[in-house]
Amino acid sequence: MKSAKPYIEKNKERFLDELIELLKIPSISADSAYKKDVLKTAEAVKKQLEKAGCDSVEICETPGYPIVYGEKIIDKKLPTILVYGHYDVQPPDPLDLWESPPFEPVIKKTKLHPEGAIFARGSCDDKGQMYMHVKALEYMTKTDQLPCNVKFMIEGEEEVGSSSLEWFVTKNKKKLANDVILISDTGMIAKDVPSITTGLRGLSYVEVEVTGPNRDLHSGLYGGAVANPINVLTKMIASLHDKNNHITIPGFYDDVEKLSKKEREKMAEAPFSLENYKKALDIDAVYGEKGYSTNERNSIRPTLDVNGIWGGYIGEGAKTVIASKAFAKISMRLVPNQDWKKITELFKKHFESIAPEGVRVKVKPHHGGQAYVTPIDSLGYKAAEKAYEETFGKTPIPQRSGGSIPIVALFEKELKSKTILMGFGLDSDAIHSPNEHFGVWNYLKGIETIPQFYHFFTEMSK
Ligand code: BES
Ligand code: MN
Ligand code: MN
């Protein structure tokens, strides 16, 4: 495969303009007020896939948001790569912390991105990274170099749990048959330290509700005499970790995959600066489970975190009140062998059991998914390694990520193929945060590297 560099150089402005158009549509899957925009984004993705050279593209209806499916089959005897990505984005709030509006993309230079970075919700997660694949396909078809078959499956519900995709995949196994799945929805260590993600954490997401008295009460007349749901909830949550920051739910660690000393030593070799880590977050110390490094805490160990907590009066000034109810949203990141449904049950049982007298507790499971690990000796991994060597001049480092793409474990189970996670984002890109951005260099480097993967995967399959 010839280097895509000259083609990219020539078409760079258009590649950026097209992505910017896509980023202008607020495809927020979590908020039904944006339904029209989510649907509009699916149409836009369809159009771009057609332009890039897919033979057929369909908008596949589901019980939720549609899945855009496209393919170009050149020869049934050749390998087939299935590309997955998502066109939905996270809600942009808090809006006032954005330096420019989240759906009015601008390119600005930053310290890490002297060539400029595209600031917009979805720029990195995942419209920008998904679109790299569309442009890589354009390069291969327009220069007559597509070496194998390709299928695209771009969904619109990743940020809310991919429930329709699960339905779609189990119903369409034949249509989706492939030799390897390729995803760019993760990150890499640094611009000069390419890495391939070999693991994702699983997830169990729950919402809890603590109810005390049947109405909000005067905190003077009743304070001290009835259980205050907010006091109770915070106490219950605090008890979920012990003094070593281990999670106290009985059975929580039973199935946790234990890494050998050798594996942990290998992990510790990846370049990492604790000083820079703290500096980037403006914190004077890191925090976490005793006995594990920062990189282990955020990848190979399970966690429990409150994502939101509310109740009572939060308006201006003071209101003396004991709320009738308090709520929290809690996520548990899981590691290989932990079953998310079992963990959700353990959480529910435990949380209900620690409720003191005087309150009622409800636990509502949201969504979840299994963790994923992939070996580094598979054909797909080796082909990806070669692709990075070609475009970065360096062997990429395998790295387990702390994030989750719950559907990946299901792909392996249902479609029986390995997933290769070629992510080009940086930790500092602020995905899910205000001022999300994606480096122009990273975007173009992705477009350059992807065709090499097609080439090596096809060659090595022979
Ligand atoms: N692309 C992210 C996941 C990710 C980011 C993995 C960076 C590794 C590195 C994905 O869109 C995401 O945000 N997933 C959610 C889970 C989902 C069920 C809402 C997550 O990890 O919180
Ligand atoms: Mn994503
Ligand atoms: Mn995301």
Coordinates of C-alpha atoms and ligand atoms in Angstrom, one line a residue:
M1 CA 0.0 0.0 0.0
K2 CA 1.4 3.4 -1.0
S3 CA 1.6 6.0 1.7
A4 CA -1.6 8.0 2.0
K5 CA 0.4 11.1 2.9
P6 CA 0.4 12.9 -0.4
Y7 CA -3.4 12.3 -0.9
I8 CA -4.0 13.5 2.7
E9 CA -1.8 16.6 2.1
K10 CA -3.8 17.4 -1.0
N11 CA -7.3 16.9 0.6
K12 CA -6.6 18.0 4.1
E13 CA -8.7 21.1 4.1
R14 CA -11.7 19.2 2.7
F15 CA -11.2 16.4 5.3
L16 CA -11.4 19.0 8.0
D17 CA -14.3 20.8 6.5
E18 CA -16.4 17.7 6.2
L19 CA -15.7 16.6 9.8
I20 CA -16.6 20.1 11.0
E21 CA -20.0 19.9 9.2
L22 CA -20.7 16.6 11.0
L23 CA -19.7 18.1 14.3
K24 CA -22.2 20.9 13.9
I25 CA -25.1 18.5 14.4
P26 CA -25.8 18.0 18.1
S27 CA -26.4 14.3 18.1
I28 CA -26.9 13.9 21.8
S29 CA -28.4 10.5 22.3
A30 CA -29.1 10.9 26.0
D31 CA -31.5 13.8 25.5
S32 CA -34.7 13.2 23.5
A33 CA -34.9 16.9 22.7
Y34 CA -32.2 16.2 20.1
K35 CA -33.9 13.3 18.4
K36 CA -34.1 15.1 15.1
D37 CA -30.5 15.9 15.2
V38 CA -29.4 12.4 16.0
L39 CA -31.5 11.1 13.0
K40 CA -30.0 13.9 10.8
T41 CA -26.5 12.8 11.8
A42 CA -27.3 9.2 10.7
E43 CA -28.3 10.6 7.3
A44 CA -25.1 12.6 7.0
V45 CA -23.0 9.6 7.8
K46 CA -24.8 7.5 5.2
K47 CA -24.2 10.2 2.5
Q48 CA -20.5 10.3 3.4
L49 CA -20.1 6.6 3.3
E50 CA -21.7 6.5 -0.2
K51 CA -19.4 9.2 -1.4
A52 CA -16.3 7.4 0.1
G53 CA -17.0 4.4 -2.1
C54 CA -19.4 2.0 -0.3
D55 CA -21.5 0.1 -2.8
S56 CA -24.6 0.1 -0.6
V57 CA -25.4 2.0 2.5
E58 CA -28.6 1.6 4.6
I59 CA -30.1 3.3 7.6
C60 CA -31.2 0.3 9.6
E61 CA -34.1 1.0 11.9
T62 CA -33.9 -0.4 15.5
P63 CA -36.1 0.0 18.6
G64 CA -33.9 3.1 19.3
Y65 CA -31.7 5.2 17.1
P66 CA -30.8 3.7 13.7
I67 CA -27.6 2.0 12.7
V68 CA -25.8 3.1 9.6
Y69 CA -24.6 0.1 7.7
G70 CA -22.5 0.2 4.6
E71 CA -20.3 -2.2 2.7
K72 CA -18.0 -2.6 -0.2
I73 CA -17.5 -6.2 -1.1
I74 CA -14.8 -6.6 -3.8
D75 CA -14.2 -10.4 -3.6
K76 CA -15.9 -12.9 -1.3
K77 CA -12.6 -14.9 -1.1
L78 CA -10.8 -11.9 0.4
P79 CA -10.8 -11.0 4.2
T80 CA -13.5 -8.7 5.5
I81 CA -12.9 -5.9 8.0
L82 CA -15.9 -4.7 10.0
V83 CA -15.5 -1.0 11.1
Y84 CA -17.5 0.0 14.2
G85 CA -18.0 3.6 15.4
H86 CA -20.6 5.8 16.9
Y87 CA -22.2 9.0 15.6
D88 CA -23.9 10.0 18.9
V89 CA -22.2 12.3 21.5
Q90 CA -22.3 13.0 25.2
P91 CA -24.4 16.0 26.4
P92 CA -22.1 19.1 26.4
D93 CA -23.0 20.5 29.8
P94 CA -21.8 22.4 31.8
L95 CA -22.1 24.8 28.9
D96 CA -20.6 27.8 30.6
L97 CA -17.2 26.1 30.9
W98 CA -16.8 25.8 27.1
E99 CA -14.5 28.4 25.6
S100 CA -16.3 28.1 22.3
P101 CA -19.8 26.6 21.8
P102 CA -19.7 22.8 21.7
F103 CA -21.5 22.6 18.3
E104 CA -19.7 25.4 16.6
P105 CA -16.4 23.7 15.8
V106 CA -13.2 25.8 15.7
I107 CA -9.6 24.9 15.1
K108 CA -7.3 26.3 17.8
K109 CA -3.6 25.7 18.6
T110 CA -2.7 24.2 22.0
K111 CA 0.5 23.3 23.6
L112 CA 0.1 19.6 22.7
H113 CA -1.4 20.4 19.3
P114 CA 0.7 23.1 17.7
E115 CA -0.8 22.1 14.4
G116 CA -4.2 22.9 15.8
A117 CA -7.0 20.9 17.3
I118 CA -10.7 20.8 16.5
F119 CA -12.8 21.9 19.5
A120 CA -16.3 20.5 19.5
R121 CA -18.4 17.9 21.3
G122 CA -17.7 14.6 19.5
S123 CA -14.5 15.8 17.8
C124 CA -12.6 12.9 19.4
D125 CA -15.4 10.7 20.8
D126 CA -16.3 9.5 18.4
K127 CA -17.2 11.5 15.2
G128 CA -13.6 12.5 14.5
Q129 CA -12.2 9.1 15.0
M130 CA -15.1 7.4 13.2
Y131 CA -14.7 9.8 10.2
M132 CA -11.0 8.8 9.9
H133 CA -12.2 5.5 8.7
V134 CA -14.5 7.0 6.1
K135 CA -11.7 9.1 4.7
A136 CA -9.3 6.1 4.8
L137 CA -11.9 4.2 2.7
E138 CA -12.1 7.2 0.3
Y139 CA -8.3 7.1 -0.1
M140 CA -8.3 3.4 -0.8
T141 CA -11.2 3.4 -3.3
K142 CA -10.2 6.6 -5.1
T143 CA -6.6 5.3 -5.6
D144 CA -7.7 1.8 -6.4
Q145 CA -6.0 0.2 -3.5
L146 CA -8.7 -1.3 -1.4
P147 CA -7.2 -4.7 -0.7
C148 CA -10.1 -6.5 0.9
N149 CA -13.8 -6.2 1.7
V150 CA -15.1 -3.7 4.2
K151 CA -18.3 -3.3 6.2
F152 CA -19.2 -0.2 8.3
M153 CA -21.5 -0.3 11.3
I154 CA -22.0 3.1 12.9
E155 CA -24.4 3.4 15.7
G156 CA -26.2 6.2 17.5
E157 CA -26.6 4.9 21.0
E158 CA -23.1 4.1 22.3
E159 CA -23.1 6.8 24.9
V160 CA -26.3 5.4 26.3
G161 CA -25.5 1.8 26.5
S162 CA -25.8 0.4 22.9
S163 CA -29.0 -1.5 23.6
S164 CA -30.3 -1.4 20.1
L165 CA -26.9 -2.5 18.7
E166 CA -27.1 -5.6 20.8
W167 CA -30.4 -6.4 19.3
F168 CA -29.1 -5.6 15.8
V169 CA -26.0 -7.7 16.1
T170 CA -27.8 -10.8 17.3
K171 CA -30.3 -10.5 14.5
N172 CA -27.8 -9.9 11.7
K173 CA -24.9 -12.2 12.3
K174 CA -24.6 -13.2 8.7
K175 CA -24.7 -9.7 7.3
L176 CA -22.0 -8.7 9.8
A177 CA -19.7 -11.7 9.3
N178 CA -16.1 -10.6 9.3
D179 CA -12.5 -11.6 9.9
V180 CA -11.6 -8.7 12.2
I181 CA -13.4 -5.8 13.8
L182 CA -11.6 -2.4 13.7
I183 CA -12.5 0.4 16.1
S184 CA -11.1 3.9 16.7
D185 CA -12.8 5.0 19.8
T186 CA -10.0 4.9 22.4
G187 CA -6.7 6.8 22.9
M188 CA -3.0 6.4 22.6
I189 CA -0.2 7.2 25.1
A190 CA 1.3 10.2 23.4
K191 CA 1.9 11.5 19.9
D192 CA 5.4 10.1 19.9
V193 CA 4.3 7.0 21.8
P194 CA 1.8 5.0 19.7
S195 CA -0.2 2.4 21.5
I196 CA -2.9 -0.1 20.8
T197 CA -5.6 -0.7 23.3
T198 CA -5.7 -4.3 24.4
G199 CA -8.3 -4.1 27.1
L200 CA -11.5 -2.2 28.1
R201 CA -13.2 -2.3 31.4
G202 CA -16.7 -3.5 31.9
L203 CA -19.4 -1.4 33.5
S204 CA -22.4 -1.6 35.8
Y205 CA -24.3 1.6 36.1
V206 CA -27.0 2.0 38.8
E207 CA -29.2 4.7 40.2
V208 CA -30.1 4.7 43.9
E209 CA -33.0 6.5 45.7
V210 CA -33.3 6.9 49.5
T211 CA -36.7 7.9 50.8
G212 CA -37.3 9.2 54.3
P213 CA -40.4 11.1 55.4
N214 CA -43.3 11.5 53.0
R215 CA -42.6 15.2 52.4
D216 CA -39.9 17.7 52.7
L217 CA -39.7 18.8 56.3
H218 CA -38.7 22.0 58.3
S219 CA -35.1 21.2 59.4
G220 CA -35.7 22.9 62.7
L221 CA -38.9 21.3 63.7
Y222 CA -37.9 17.8 62.6
G223 CA -34.1 18.0 62.3
G224 CA -32.4 15.4 64.6
A225 CA -35.6 13.4 65.1
V226 CA -36.0 11.7 61.7
A227 CA -33.5 10.2 59.3
N228 CA -32.3 12.7 56.8
P229 CA -32.1 10.9 53.4
I230 CA -29.2 13.0 52.2
N231 CA -27.2 12.3 55.4
V232 CA -28.1 8.6 55.2
L233 CA -27.2 8.3 51.5
T234 CA -23.8 10.0 51.9
K235 CA -23.0 7.7 54.8
M236 CA -24.1 4.6 52.9
I237 CA -21.9 5.7 49.9
A238 CA -18.9 6.4 52.2
S239 CA -19.2 2.9 53.6
L240 CA -18.7 1.3 50.1
H241 CA -14.9 1.8 50.4
D242 CA -12.7 0.9 53.4
K243 CA -9.7 2.8 54.6
N244 CA -7.5 1.1 51.9
N245 CA -10.0 2.1 49.3
H246 CA -11.1 -1.4 48.6
I247 CA -14.7 -1.8 47.8
T248 CA -16.7 -3.4 50.6
I249 CA -19.5 -5.1 48.7
P250 CA -19.3 -8.8 49.7
G251 CA -18.2 -10.9 46.7
F252 CA -17.2 -7.9 44.6
Y253 CA -13.7 -9.1 44.0
D254 CA -14.4 -12.8 43.8
D255 CA -14.0 -13.2 40.0
V256 CA -11.5 -10.4 39.5
E257 CA -8.7 -11.4 37.1
K258 CA -5.4 -11.5 38.9
L259 CA -2.4 -10.4 36.8
S260 CA 0.9 -12.2 37.3
K261 CA 4.0 -10.3 38.6
K262 CA 5.4 -10.5 35.1
E263 CA 2.3 -9.0 33.5
R264 CA 2.4 -6.1 36.1
E265 CA 6.0 -5.5 35.5
K266 CA 5.4 -5.4 31.7
M267 CA 2.6 -2.8 32.3
A268 CA 4.9 -0.7 34.4
E269 CA 7.3 -0.3 31.5
A270 CA 4.9 1.9 29.6
P271 CA 6.1 5.5 29.8
F272 CA 4.2 7.4 32.5
S273 CA 5.0 10.5 34.5
L274 CA 3.1 10.9 37.7
E275 CA 4.3 14.5 38.0
N276 CA 2.8 15.4 34.6
Y277 CA -0.4 13.4 35.4
K278 CA -0.9 15.5 38.5
K279 CA 0.0 18.7 36.8
A280 CA -2.5 18.1 34.0
L281 CA -5.3 17.7 36.5
D282 CA -4.2 20.4 39.0
I283 CA -4.0 18.0 41.9
D284 CA -1.3 17.6 44.5
A285 CA -1.7 13.9 45.0
V286 CA -3.2 10.9 43.4
Y287 CA -5.7 8.6 45.1
G288 CA -6.8 5.0 45.0
E289 CA -6.7 1.4 46.0
K290 CA -3.8 0.5 48.2
G291 CA -1.2 -1.7 46.6
Y292 CA -1.7 -0.5 43.0
S293 CA -0.1 2.1 40.8
T294 CA -2.0 4.8 39.1
N295 CA -1.9 3.0 35.8
E296 CA -3.2 -0.2 37.4
R297 CA -5.9 1.6 39.3
N298 CA -7.3 3.0 36.1
S299 CA -7.1 -0.1 34.0
I300 CA -6.8 -3.5 35.6
R301 CA -8.7 -2.8 38.9
P302 CA -12.4 -2.5 39.4
T303 CA -13.8 0.7 40.8
L304 CA -16.9 2.3 42.2
D305 CA -17.7 6.0 41.7
V306 CA -20.5 8.3 42.3
N307 CA -21.3 10.1 39.0
G308 CA -23.9 12.4 40.3
I309 CA -25.7 13.1 43.6
W310 CA -28.7 15.2 44.4
G311 CA -31.5 16.1 46.7
G312 CA -32.8 18.9 48.9
Y313 CA -32.4 22.6 48.2
I314 CA -29.6 23.7 45.8
G315 CA -31.1 27.1 44.7
E316 CA -29.8 30.5 45.7
G317 CA -29.5 31.4 49.3
A318 CA -30.5 29.1 52.1
K319 CA -33.7 27.1 52.7
T320 CA -34.0 25.1 55.9
V321 CA -35.3 21.8 54.8
I322 CA -34.9 18.1 55.3
A323 CA -35.6 16.5 51.9
S324 CA -37.9 13.6 51.5
K325 CA -35.6 11.9 49.0
A326 CA -32.0 11.7 48.0
F327 CA -30.5 10.2 44.8
A328 CA -27.2 9.2 43.3
K329 CA -25.9 7.7 40.1
I330 CA -23.1 5.2 40.6
S331 CA -20.8 3.5 38.1
M332 CA -18.7 0.4 38.7
R333 CA -15.9 -0.2 36.3
L334 CA -15.3 -3.9 36.0
V335 CA -12.4 -6.1 34.9
P336 CA -12.2 -9.4 33.0
N337 CA -14.1 -12.3 34.5
Q338 CA -16.4 -10.0 36.6
D339 CA -19.9 -10.5 35.2
W340 CA -21.8 -7.1 35.1
K341 CA -25.2 -8.6 35.8
K342 CA -23.8 -10.5 38.9
I343 CA -22.1 -7.4 40.1
T344 CA -25.3 -5.3 39.7
E345 CA -27.1 -7.9 41.8
L346 CA -24.4 -7.9 44.5
F347 CA -24.5 -4.1 44.6
K348 CA -28.3 -4.1 44.9
K349 CA -28.4 -6.7 47.7
H350 CA -25.6 -5.0 49.6
F351 CA -26.9 -1.5 49.3
E352 CA -30.4 -2.5 50.4
S353 CA -28.9 -4.4 53.3
I354 CA -27.0 -1.4 54.7
A355 CA -30.0 0.9 54.7
P356 CA -30.7 2.0 58.3
E357 CA -34.1 2.1 59.9
G358 CA -36.2 5.1 59.0
V359 CA -35.5 5.1 55.2
R360 CA -36.4 3.0 52.2
V361 CA -33.8 2.3 49.5
K362 CA -34.4 1.6 45.8
V363 CA -31.7 0.5 43.4
K364 CA -32.4 0.9 39.7
P365 CA -29.9 -0.8 37.3
H366 CA -29.3 1.2 34.1
H367 CA -26.9 -0.4 31.7
G368 CA -23.7 -2.3 31.7
G369 CA -21.4 -4.5 29.8
Q370 CA -18.5 -7.0 30.1
A371 CA -14.8 -6.1 30.1
Y372 CA -12.7 -7.0 27.2
V373 CA -9.1 -8.2 26.7
T374 CA -7.5 -9.2 23.5
P375 CA -4.2 -11.1 22.9
I376 CA -1.2 -9.4 21.3
D377 CA -0.4 -12.4 19.1
S378 CA -3.6 -12.4 17.0
L379 CA -3.4 -11.7 13.3
G380 CA -5.2 -8.5 13.7
Y381 CA -2.9 -7.2 16.5
K382 CA 0.2 -8.1 14.4
A383 CA -1.2 -6.3 11.4
A384 CA -2.0 -3.3 13.5
E385 CA 1.5 -3.3 14.9
K386 CA 2.9 -3.3 11.4
A387 CA 0.6 -0.5 10.3
Y388 CA 1.9 1.8 13.2
E389 CA 5.5 0.8 12.5
E390 CA 4.9 2.0 8.9
T391 CA 3.4 5.4 9.8
F392 CA 5.0 6.2 13.2
G393 CA 8.3 4.5 12.7
K394 CA 7.8 2.8 16.1
T395 CA 6.4 -0.3 17.5
P396 CA 3.2 0.5 19.3
I397 CA 2.8 -0.4 23.0
P398 CA -0.1 -2.6 24.1
Q399 CA -2.1 -0.8 26.7
R400 CA -5.2 -1.6 28.7
S401 CA -7.6 1.2 29.0
G402 CA -9.9 2.1 31.8
G403 CA -12.8 3.1 29.6
S404 CA -15.6 0.9 28.4
I405 CA -17.1 0.1 25.0
P406 CA -19.5 -2.6 26.3
I407 CA -20.5 -3.8 22.9
V408 CA -17.0 -5.1 22.1
A409 CA -17.3 -8.2 24.3
L410 CA -20.6 -8.9 22.7
F411 CA -19.0 -8.7 19.2
E412 CA -16.6 -11.4 20.1
K413 CA -19.3 -13.6 21.6
E414 CA -21.8 -13.2 18.7
L415 CA -19.5 -12.6 15.7
K416 CA -16.6 -14.7 16.9
S417 CA -13.9 -12.3 15.8
K418 CA -11.3 -10.2 17.5
T419 CA -11.6 -6.5 17.9
I420 CA -8.6 -4.3 17.2
L421 CA -8.8 -0.9 19.0
M422 CA -6.7 1.6 17.1
G423 CA -7.3 4.8 19.0
F424 CA -5.7 8.1 18.1
G425 CA -7.0 10.4 20.9
L426 CA -5.0 11.7 23.8
D427 CA -6.0 11.7 27.5
S428 CA -5.9 15.5 27.4
D429 CA -8.5 15.7 24.6
A430 CA -11.2 16.1 27.3
I431 CA -13.7 13.6 26.0
H432 CA -17.0 13.9 27.9
S433 CA -15.7 17.2 29.3
P434 CA -16.1 20.8 28.3
N435 CA -13.7 21.8 25.5
E436 CA -13.4 18.4 24.0
H437 CA -10.9 18.5 21.1
F438 CA -9.1 16.3 18.7
G439 CA -5.7 17.1 17.2
V440 CA -5.6 17.8 13.5
W441 CA -2.3 15.8 13.5
N442 CA -4.0 12.8 15.2
Y443 CA -6.9 13.0 12.8
L444 CA -4.7 12.9 9.8
K445 CA -2.3 10.3 11.3
G446 CA -5.3 8.0 11.8
I447 CA -6.3 8.4 8.1
E448 CA -2.8 7.5 7.2
T449 CA -2.5 4.5 9.4
I450 CA -5.8 2.8 8.8
P451 CA -5.1 1.9 5.1
Q452 CA -1.9 0.2 6.2
F453 CA -3.9 -2.0 8.6
Y454 CA -6.0 -3.1 5.6
H455 CA -2.9 -3.9 3.7
F456 CA -1.1 -5.9 6.3
F457 CA -4.2 -7.7 7.5
T458 CA -4.9 -8.8 3.9
E459 CA -1.3 -9.8 3.3
M460 CA -1.0 -11.7 6.5
S461 CA -4.3 -13.6 6.0
K462 CA -2.9 -15.2 2.8
Ligands
BES1 N1 -15.0 6.1 23.5 C1 -15.5 5.9 24.8 C2 -14.8 4.8 25.6 C3 -13.2 5.0 25.8 C4 -12.6 6.2 25.7 C5 -12.5 3.9 26.0 C6 -11.2 6.3 25.8 C7 -11.2 4.0 26.1 C8 -10.5 5.2 26.0 C9 -17.0 5.6 24.8 O1 -17.7 6.4 24.0 C10 -17.5 5.8 26.2 O2 -17.6 6.9 26.6 N2 -18.0 4.8 26.8 C11 -18.7 4.9 28.1 C12 -19.5 3.7 28.4 C13 -20.9 3.8 27.8 C14 -21.7 2.6 28.2 C15 -21.6 5.1 28.2 C16 -17.7 5.0 29.2 O3 -16.6 4.4 29.2 O4 -18.1 5.7 30.2
MN2 MN -16.7 6.7 22.2
MN3 MN -18.0 8.4 25.1

